[in-house]
């Protein structure tokens, strides 16, 4: 039975879906099916836009008959002669005698190549128009989007662009006809990109020419021959087409495609992906032996950086990788940064050959060195592998930072991390030690375990190294600045930091803690230490934990905004630098590079000019 959909008051979708097709065009898997769209305009004249694939001819003919009713069919506009849209042409003409075909000269030539009949045809060229009553249909040639005879039609009455293959999408229509009836970006954008990249990706220039023509007319609706009709947010799909046709990457990140027989090349690719991820760079991985090439080609159109890793096979590139690279070059991939990893147990050749495959593509920047593995990656090759990640990170640095030679690391960024603040205490015999830290983090719940990082310059650090025990007093928001002065701005080597305290509490381990302006005390026993240059990380089991109050814990940000005295404006005529950590003011024109804040012991890098 027919299944038609109303597009506008006088335009009806009469297409059909195929969910049984395994390979579109014999090469692209379509696990979610495909739609073959055709549209019937019921004006004073009736006009059919294209037909469908032979697999769905029956439903299509039922749909046309239903939508047409008792009316005769006046015109069939043939926008594209590829058989997925023209297979039913001859049968349609037989059913609706008197119909006039509308196409360009190339359309007619293709009709004669595919069929053996002489159509009654109206030949049109760029800019020609067909008046059908209320509607005027204007024809715009769109050669190579996707075949040379392709033309699109602009209905100036309702501002509809009938776009042939352009703006199409893989996937059958599941009831919804309009893109705004589904979550397109979440559920269909990947398939739209896969469709674009594989069907018209090669013809970016021609797509741009069509976009240029289309930009000259107001468009309120796009009716493609596959996928959804666009009537809202047309900018979404148009902007994607601009990006794709200009071969601009959609996302900054790395696509890694690898061919690995026994998992060793995959291992190198995974280590690289992990490294990238740790650096905050998005990475996606594809095993070329199992992922359809069309998916990887679509991913290559999406991501800015491409890594190809392949074992050497029959003295060449592994067959699935060779296929991918040939296809990628055939689809005209451009404007990407590429890194190559080869593997070979005795005579690695795949790297050079992979590079050669892509050398003819426009604006491909190769990361200079091909990483060559012998069977598997070894520890001494990790720096070379990591250099690929570093090169990608360098590409992502803002241009201004690169030009100014500025570091990629903005130290102020670290202030965005959320920290608590703690008084860390330890005890060596009769000597109590304490300092302020902001680095306590719970690691596991069973067993209850945490880590702290402590500057080696702190006396408390040395005591913990010696005794293997410490307490943390979790500072609360009521903590006054004087606690930070008391424990943070002087050294326990030459001062008794507890001398001015009017409390003397100790935990079960005998170490003091701070019972005031704190909300918890946690006693710990060190189980591991890790040396990190300026700091030691202590991993410790929690031996006692006591809640002291319901007050919120102070955060690093709260301390800076509410507790730390705000820097005062300089006295008139005075020049100087202010410590961003504690507010100490250094007066003078030049701050010595090795200056250390006498209050908080932070270096010159933590000062800013007043
Ligand atoms: Fe949907 Fe180029 O055919």
XYZ file of C-alpha atoms and ligand atoms in Angstrom:
613
model
C 0.000 0.000 0.000
C 1.095 3.588 -0.607
C 2.983 5.503 2.058
C 3.282 9.176 1.125
C 4.185 12.255 3.171
C 3.069 15.826 2.736
C 5.987 18.228 2.341
C 4.001 21.432 1.677
C 0.411 22.124 0.669
C 1.072 21.002 -2.896
C 4.247 18.963 -2.640
C 4.203 15.287 -1.670
C 7.063 12.916 -0.885
C 6.509 9.785 -2.953
C 9.840 8.047 -2.323
C 10.559 4.755 -0.608
C 13.022 3.160 1.811
C 15.258 0.136 1.482
C 16.376 -1.491 4.719
C 17.565 -4.714 3.104
C 20.325 -3.279 0.978
C 23.701 -4.493 2.202
C 25.994 -2.296 0.106
C 24.940 0.984 -1.466
C 26.584 1.333 -4.878
C 28.052 -2.092 -4.119
C 30.648 -0.571 -1.810
C 29.118 1.419 1.073
C 27.540 -0.532 3.891
C 24.187 0.907 4.902
C 23.299 -0.824 8.173
C 20.495 1.682 8.750
C 19.166 1.417 5.202
C 18.739 4.187 2.673
C 15.877 6.309 1.393
C 15.244 7.107 -2.250
C 13.340 10.349 -2.275
C 11.047 11.501 -5.058
C 8.635 14.430 -4.882
C 5.395 15.150 -6.689
C 4.320 18.766 -7.191
C 0.588 19.248 -7.728
C 0.402 22.618 -9.458
C -1.659 23.463 -12.542
C 0.762 21.038 -14.109
C 1.891 17.970 -12.204
C 5.625 17.520 -11.843
C 7.554 14.527 -10.537
C 11.105 15.081 -9.330
C 13.065 11.909 -10.150
C 12.209 8.267 -9.639
C 13.825 5.622 -7.420
C 15.995 2.514 -7.300
C 14.549 -0.643 -8.810
C 14.517 -2.316 -5.372
C 11.671 -0.055 -4.231
C 9.881 0.523 -7.560
C 6.635 -1.073 -6.404
C 6.122 1.214 -3.391
C 7.173 4.244 -5.422
C 4.642 3.522 -8.196
C 1.912 3.035 -5.594
C 2.889 6.348 -4.011
C 2.853 8.263 -7.279
C -0.547 6.794 -8.169
C -1.965 7.730 -4.760
C -0.572 11.259 -4.760
C -1.623 11.903 -8.338
C -5.163 10.579 -7.937
C -7.076 11.093 -11.134
C -4.684 13.660 -12.536
C -2.312 13.019 -15.383
C 1.426 13.329 -14.933
C 2.770 16.217 -16.999
C 6.509 16.401 -16.274
C 9.266 14.235 -14.915
C 12.325 16.303 -14.005
C 15.386 14.060 -14.180
C 17.944 15.735 -11.968
C 20.290 12.773 -11.788
C 20.603 9.753 -14.017
C 22.332 7.400 -11.584
C 20.110 4.316 -11.448
C 19.252 4.754 -7.756
C 17.085 7.634 -9.020
C 16.313 6.678 -12.578
C 15.740 2.935 -12.595
C 11.972 3.291 -12.899
C 12.088 5.847 -15.682
C 11.006 3.618 -18.545
C 8.224 1.955 -16.566
C 6.924 5.316 -15.398
C 6.750 6.600 -18.957
C 4.882 3.457 -19.967
C 2.344 4.046 -17.180
C 1.916 7.754 -17.818
C 1.990 8.268 -21.581
C 2.216 11.896 -22.610
C 4.634 12.723 -19.816
C 7.444 15.076 -20.805
C 10.926 14.462 -19.464
C 12.919 17.516 -18.380
C 16.685 17.248 -18.406
C 19.838 18.715 -19.879
C 21.746 17.517 -22.901
C 23.871 15.160 -20.816
C 20.776 13.721 -19.174
C 19.480 12.753 -22.580
C 22.776 11.163 -23.532
C 22.735 9.075 -20.347
C 19.116 8.035 -20.911
C 20.170 6.616 -24.250
C 23.092 4.822 -22.630
C 20.965 3.194 -19.929
C 17.741 2.635 -21.890
C 16.507 1.872 -25.389
C 13.751 4.379 -25.906
C 13.477 7.847 -27.328
C 11.981 10.123 -24.674
C 9.750 13.089 -25.337
C 12.056 15.552 -23.638
C 12.365 19.217 -22.832
C 16.064 20.056 -22.853
C 17.023 22.751 -20.377
C 20.230 24.565 -19.598
C 21.569 26.772 -16.804
C 19.043 29.430 -15.826
C 16.114 28.042 -17.809
C 12.756 28.048 -16.046
C 9.574 26.008 -16.281
C 6.301 27.677 -15.303
C 3.876 25.109 -13.892
C 1.159 27.446 -12.563
C 1.865 29.047 -9.195
C 5.398 27.669 -9.251
C 8.358 28.609 -11.397
C 11.039 25.948 -11.511
C 14.531 27.240 -12.257
C 17.260 24.871 -13.358
C 20.822 25.151 -12.131
C 23.498 22.844 -13.468
C 25.539 21.045 -10.778
C 28.010 18.927 -12.743
C 29.874 16.298 -10.690
C 27.653 16.656 -7.665
C 27.768 13.682 -8.190
C 27.709 12.857 -11.923
C 28.290 15.224 -14.858
C 24.617 15.530 -15.831
C 23.407 16.485 -12.337
C 21.210 19.546 -12.123
C 19.217 20.970 -9.255
C 15.899 22.786 -9.325
C 14.907 25.922 -7.472
C 11.222 26.597 -6.900
C 11.076 30.374 -6.528
C 7.438 30.335 -5.351
C 8.067 28.364 -2.171
C 11.850 28.913 -2.077
C 12.579 25.199 -2.227
C 15.856 23.787 -3.505
C 15.523 20.300 -4.961
C 19.156 19.407 -4.463
C 19.617 15.970 -6.089
C 22.358 14.049 -4.200
C 23.474 17.216 -2.399
C 22.571 17.376 1.323
C 21.708 13.679 1.269
C 22.184 11.239 4.094
C 22.493 7.483 4.503
C 19.777 5.842 6.576
C 16.186 4.995 5.802
C 13.506 7.449 6.896
C 11.787 5.985 9.916
C 8.530 7.911 9.777
C 10.044 11.354 10.169
C 10.657 13.192 6.896
C 12.062 16.473 8.223
C 15.485 16.821 9.844
C 13.941 18.865 12.648
C 11.739 15.917 13.630
C 14.767 13.931 14.819
C 17.914 14.647 16.814
C 19.907 15.048 13.632
C 23.255 15.968 15.143
C 23.144 13.110 17.607
C 21.660 10.399 15.401
C 22.333 11.278 11.764
C 25.215 13.723 11.392
C 27.768 10.899 11.220
C 25.793 9.259 8.424
C 25.386 12.579 6.591
C 29.157 13.052 6.768
C 29.779 9.465 5.631
C 27.407 10.048 2.737
C 29.034 13.351 1.786
C 32.630 12.166 2.084
C 32.091 8.982 0.124
C 29.602 10.122 -2.499
C 30.660 13.679 -3.312
C 33.746 14.162 -1.129
C 35.969 14.018 -4.200
C 34.153 16.947 -5.769
C 34.620 19.696 -3.209
C 35.164 22.375 -5.840
C 31.965 21.431 -7.647
C 30.022 21.398 -4.389
C 31.357 24.876 -3.657
C 30.214 26.032 -7.090
C 26.724 24.765 -6.301
C 26.794 26.422 -2.864
C 27.756 29.680 -4.547
C 24.833 29.443 -6.936
C 22.468 28.555 -4.110
C 23.677 31.498 -2.040
C 22.211 33.837 -4.660
C 18.621 32.838 -3.898
C 16.597 32.687 -0.687
C 16.145 29.065 0.380
C 13.555 27.984 2.930
C 13.587 24.279 2.248
C 16.007 21.699 0.837
C 14.645 18.487 -0.686
C 17.461 16.015 -1.393
C 17.203 12.619 -3.055
C 18.343 10.739 0.076
C 17.623 11.383 3.732
C 15.791 14.218 5.409
C 14.070 17.309 4.062
C 15.446 20.490 5.661
C 12.927 23.208 6.534
C 14.479 24.607 9.752
C 18.020 25.449 10.798
C 19.260 25.161 7.229
C 22.457 26.840 8.361
C 23.403 23.667 10.249
C 23.733 21.515 7.161
C 24.887 24.369 4.907
C 27.766 25.186 7.243
C 28.798 21.534 7.274
C 28.786 21.502 3.474
C 30.947 24.602 3.366
C 33.429 22.969 5.745
C 33.435 19.582 4.045
C 33.695 20.970 0.522
C 36.617 23.191 1.564
C 38.247 20.156 3.198
C 38.328 22.030 6.485
C 38.534 19.686 9.469
C 35.387 19.741 11.552
C 37.137 18.826 14.793
C 40.592 19.308 16.203
C 41.855 15.892 17.171
C 43.465 12.755 15.870
C 42.082 9.866 13.878
C 44.304 6.803 14.175
C 43.765 4.062 11.597
C 45.891 0.971 12.052
C 46.519 -2.386 10.400
C 47.841 -4.898 12.860
C 48.196 -8.634 12.295
C 49.210 -9.691 15.813
C 48.333 -6.610 17.824
C 51.766 -4.978 18.069
C 51.066 -2.133 15.657
C 47.734 -1.675 17.403
C 49.631 -1.500 20.698
C 51.756 1.420 19.445
C 48.648 3.189 18.153
C 46.927 2.692 21.505
C 49.874 4.051 23.459
C 49.817 7.106 21.215
C 46.053 7.508 21.655
C 46.485 7.273 25.439
C 49.208 9.877 25.374
C 47.035 12.199 23.289
C 44.124 11.694 25.620
C 46.287 12.501 28.641
C 47.259 15.721 26.875
C 43.594 16.594 26.446
C 43.600 15.891 22.696
C 40.668 13.933 21.289
C 41.604 10.663 19.591
C 39.583 8.017 17.758
C 40.915 4.658 16.608
C 39.926 2.393 13.747
C 41.135 -1.103 12.945
C 41.164 -1.095 9.146
C 40.627 -4.856 9.078
C 37.188 -4.607 10.643
C 35.903 -1.064 10.128
C 34.306 -0.332 6.734
C 36.515 1.970 4.693
C 33.633 4.415 4.220
C 33.521 5.040 7.983
C 37.229 5.755 8.157
C 37.028 8.073 5.144
C 34.234 9.975 6.877
C 36.353 10.199 10.033
C 39.273 11.505 7.966
C 36.981 14.282 6.714
C 36.059 15.070 10.306
C 39.385 15.155 12.165
C 42.313 17.515 11.706
C 45.189 15.079 12.245
C 45.499 11.591 10.814
C 47.809 8.806 11.946
C 48.229 5.731 9.788
C 49.983 2.754 11.327
C 50.537 -0.392 9.310
C 52.474 -3.559 9.407
C 54.492 -4.499 6.331
C 52.798 -7.290 4.398
C 54.025 -9.057 1.264
C 56.780 -6.435 1.198
C 54.162 -3.696 0.957
C 51.333 -2.093 2.897
C 48.876 -4.379 4.662
C 46.077 -4.917 2.165
C 43.237 -3.265 4.126
C 45.405 -0.203 4.811
C 46.406 -0.029 1.165
C 42.725 -0.036 0.206
C 41.949 2.701 2.696
C 44.751 4.981 1.547
C 43.934 4.456 -2.142
C 40.311 5.256 -1.458
C 41.173 8.256 0.681
C 43.374 9.676 -2.068
C 40.624 8.960 -4.601
C 38.213 10.908 -2.408
C 40.562 13.845 -2.615
C 41.378 14.218 1.085
C 43.197 17.507 1.643
C 44.461 19.892 4.229
C 45.430 17.440 6.945
C 48.477 16.753 9.095
C 49.561 13.135 8.782
C 51.850 10.928 10.853
C 52.997 7.509 9.715
C 53.971 4.502 11.817
C 55.322 1.421 10.074
C 56.069 -2.018 11.411
C 58.163 -4.780 9.914
C 59.922 -7.697 11.554
C 62.689 -7.868 8.962
C 62.203 -5.354 6.124
C 59.769 -2.574 6.955
C 58.556 -0.866 3.797
C 55.002 0.130 4.638
C 55.902 3.611 5.945
C 57.398 4.949 2.729
C 54.697 3.332 0.642
C 51.909 4.770 2.811
C 53.453 8.194 2.527
C 53.647 7.848 -1.242
C 49.934 7.044 -1.383
C 49.073 10.411 0.136
C 51.837 12.553 -1.319
C 49.717 13.511 -4.313
C 46.951 14.905 -2.122
C 46.761 18.659 -1.710
C 47.984 20.398 1.437
C 48.961 17.280 3.322
C 51.596 18.051 5.925
C 53.579 15.022 7.028
C 55.125 14.958 10.448
C 58.694 14.553 9.339
C 59.842 11.309 10.820
C 58.155 7.976 10.168
C 58.242 5.903 13.318
C 59.606 2.494 12.321
C 58.911 -0.470 14.582
C 60.598 -3.834 14.444
C 57.876 -6.306 15.474
C 56.843 -4.308 18.543
C 57.435 -0.959 20.164
C 60.231 -0.782 22.729
C 60.658 1.597 25.644
C 63.459 3.496 23.888
C 61.072 4.335 21.032
C 58.455 5.917 23.284
C 60.006 9.391 22.958
C 59.582 9.126 19.163
C 55.970 8.045 19.606
C 55.327 10.815 22.126
C 56.922 13.306 19.717
C 53.931 12.713 17.421
C 51.601 13.743 20.260
C 53.794 16.758 21.024
C 53.696 17.832 17.378
C 49.900 17.620 17.368
C 49.757 19.653 20.599
C 52.057 22.242 19.031
C 49.652 22.566 16.092
C 46.823 23.277 18.521
C 48.623 26.124 20.264
C 46.967 29.452 19.479
C 48.654 31.197 16.569
C 49.305 34.317 18.675
C 51.109 32.251 21.282
C 53.267 30.652 18.592
C 54.097 34.020 17.042
C 55.060 35.560 20.344
C 57.082 32.507 21.318
C 54.881 32.261 24.376
C 54.722 29.017 26.284
C 51.714 26.781 25.594
C 51.199 26.654 29.323
C 49.479 29.587 30.976
C 50.411 29.266 34.660
C 47.206 31.074 35.679
C 45.259 28.108 34.295
C 46.395 26.058 37.266
C 44.411 28.345 39.549
C 41.252 26.970 37.914
C 41.835 23.596 39.522
C 39.716 23.146 42.601
C 41.711 22.473 45.774
C 41.083 22.282 49.457
C 43.567 23.711 51.955
C 45.018 21.735 54.812
C 47.353 22.077 57.748
C 49.742 19.168 57.413
C 51.338 18.159 60.708
C 54.005 15.638 61.685
C 56.128 14.881 64.712
C 59.742 13.932 65.221
C 60.245 13.074 68.891
C 59.417 16.183 70.840
C 59.502 18.425 67.770
C 56.153 19.234 66.119
C 56.066 20.385 62.518
C 53.324 21.823 60.363
C 52.747 23.529 57.043
C 49.952 24.454 54.649
C 49.300 22.233 51.631
C 46.597 22.053 48.988
C 47.346 18.648 47.533
C 45.443 16.056 49.580
C 43.359 13.697 47.452
C 41.526 10.528 48.343
C 42.719 7.702 46.087
C 40.629 4.698 47.148
C 37.731 3.983 49.506
C 38.601 0.374 50.328
C 41.141 0.595 51.783
C 40.757 4.250 52.716
C 43.833 5.762 51.164
C 44.984 9.218 50.137
C 47.949 11.006 48.626
C 49.611 14.315 49.391
C 52.377 16.161 47.562
C 54.765 18.121 49.794
C 57.476 20.569 48.814
C 60.866 19.226 49.843
C 61.812 22.659 51.223
C 59.300 22.195 54.022
C 60.596 20.948 57.355
C 57.358 18.934 57.701
C 58.369 17.052 54.532
C 61.584 15.847 56.130
C 59.776 14.776 59.273
C 57.281 12.703 57.265
C 60.097 11.075 55.284
C 61.732 10.164 58.591
C 58.658 9.017 60.546
C 56.183 7.857 57.874
C 53.173 9.460 59.574
C 51.220 12.707 59.342
C 47.898 14.350 60.086
C 45.749 16.571 57.914
C 43.559 19.246 59.463
C 40.978 20.278 56.878
C 40.634 24.057 56.990
C 37.102 25.491 57.056
C 35.838 28.757 55.574
C 36.145 30.527 58.932
C 39.929 30.055 58.867
C 41.537 33.485 59.434
C 44.540 34.673 57.478
C 46.684 34.315 60.570
C 46.483 30.488 60.345
C 47.994 30.717 56.890
C 50.660 33.088 58.223
C 51.277 30.819 61.196
C 51.764 27.611 59.196
C 52.508 28.844 55.722
C 54.774 31.869 55.758
C 57.704 30.753 57.891
C 59.859 27.686 58.352
C 59.443 25.108 61.074
C 63.213 24.546 61.023
C 63.769 27.704 63.046
C 60.310 28.387 64.520
C 57.884 26.548 66.772
C 54.716 27.046 64.755
C 52.559 25.904 67.651
C 54.073 28.268 70.220
C 51.265 30.802 69.875
C 48.484 28.186 69.868
C 46.118 27.846 72.800
C 45.316 24.226 71.931
C 47.295 21.040 72.303
C 45.186 18.267 70.783
C 46.860 15.219 69.320
C 45.476 12.327 67.284
C 45.882 8.687 68.329
C 49.220 8.636 66.479
C 50.517 11.332 68.830
C 50.775 13.973 66.125
C 49.179 17.370 66.724
C 46.308 18.701 64.700
C 44.461 22.017 64.497
C 41.069 21.797 66.217
C 39.939 25.368 65.430
C 38.654 26.685 62.071
C 38.868 23.162 60.738
C 36.124 20.645 60.007
C 38.006 17.346 60.000
C 41.174 15.642 61.118
C 42.635 12.728 59.180
C 45.560 10.723 60.546
C 47.686 8.812 58.032
C 50.429 6.218 57.792
C 52.681 6.405 54.739
C 52.831 3.276 52.573
C 54.666 4.642 49.517
C 56.717 7.669 48.544
C 57.361 8.955 45.033
C 60.035 11.494 44.208
C 58.908 14.252 41.801
C 61.846 16.629 41.878
C 60.697 19.574 43.957
C 58.006 17.528 45.698
C 57.516 14.126 47.256
C 54.187 12.382 46.854
C 53.236 10.367 49.911
C 50.609 7.658 49.533
C 49.120 6.778 52.886
C 46.540 4.627 54.614
C 44.065 6.486 56.805
C 44.332 5.311 60.385
C 41.916 7.761 62.027
C 39.369 10.242 60.684
C 37.321 12.594 62.846
C 34.706 15.171 61.793
C 35.204 18.358 63.796
C 32.450 20.649 62.481
C 29.766 21.064 59.821
C 31.423 24.128 58.322
C 32.247 23.970 54.608
C 35.856 23.272 53.689
C 37.789 26.218 52.410
C 38.768 26.026 48.745
C 41.787 27.546 47.126
C 39.506 29.977 45.291
C 37.677 30.933 48.507
C 41.025 31.610 50.149
C 42.076 33.926 47.336
C 38.777 35.759 47.166
C 37.753 35.980 50.840
C 40.696 35.296 53.162
C 43.900 36.518 51.564
C 44.262 40.300 52.033
C 43.634 42.005 48.716
C 46.623 43.892 47.297
C 46.437 47.576 48.103
C 46.883 50.128 45.345
C 50.474 51.372 45.305
C 51.188 54.587 47.118
C 51.368 57.440 44.727
C 54.577 57.389 42.769
C 55.555 53.962 44.092
C 56.300 51.138 41.689
C 56.498 47.502 42.556
C 55.260 43.948 42.340
C 52.691 42.094 44.391
C 52.791 38.416 45.308
C 49.723 36.713 43.839
C 49.866 34.104 46.580
C 50.033 36.113 49.789
C 49.791 39.783 48.772
C 53.328 40.765 49.843
C 54.453 43.929 48.070
C 57.962 44.326 46.676
C 58.770 47.924 45.933
C 61.049 48.728 43.019
C 61.245 48.939 39.241
C 62.678 45.509 38.643
C 61.904 42.295 40.489
C 65.032 40.113 40.682
C 64.509 36.815 38.850
C 65.572 34.817 41.901
C 63.413 36.786 44.311
C 61.610 34.646 46.898
C 58.599 36.036 48.720
C 59.653 36.494 52.349
C 56.119 35.634 53.497
C 54.969 32.642 51.454
C 58.254 31.569 49.864
C 56.873 31.628 46.315
C 59.207 32.742 43.532
C 59.264 35.719 41.174
C 56.928 33.941 38.731
C 54.104 34.377 41.249
C 54.479 38.173 41.373
C 52.672 40.621 39.163
C 53.395 44.273 38.512
C 51.251 46.678 40.539
Fe 21.926 8.932 -5.176
Fe 24.445 9.784 -7.272
O 22.944 8.874 -6.702
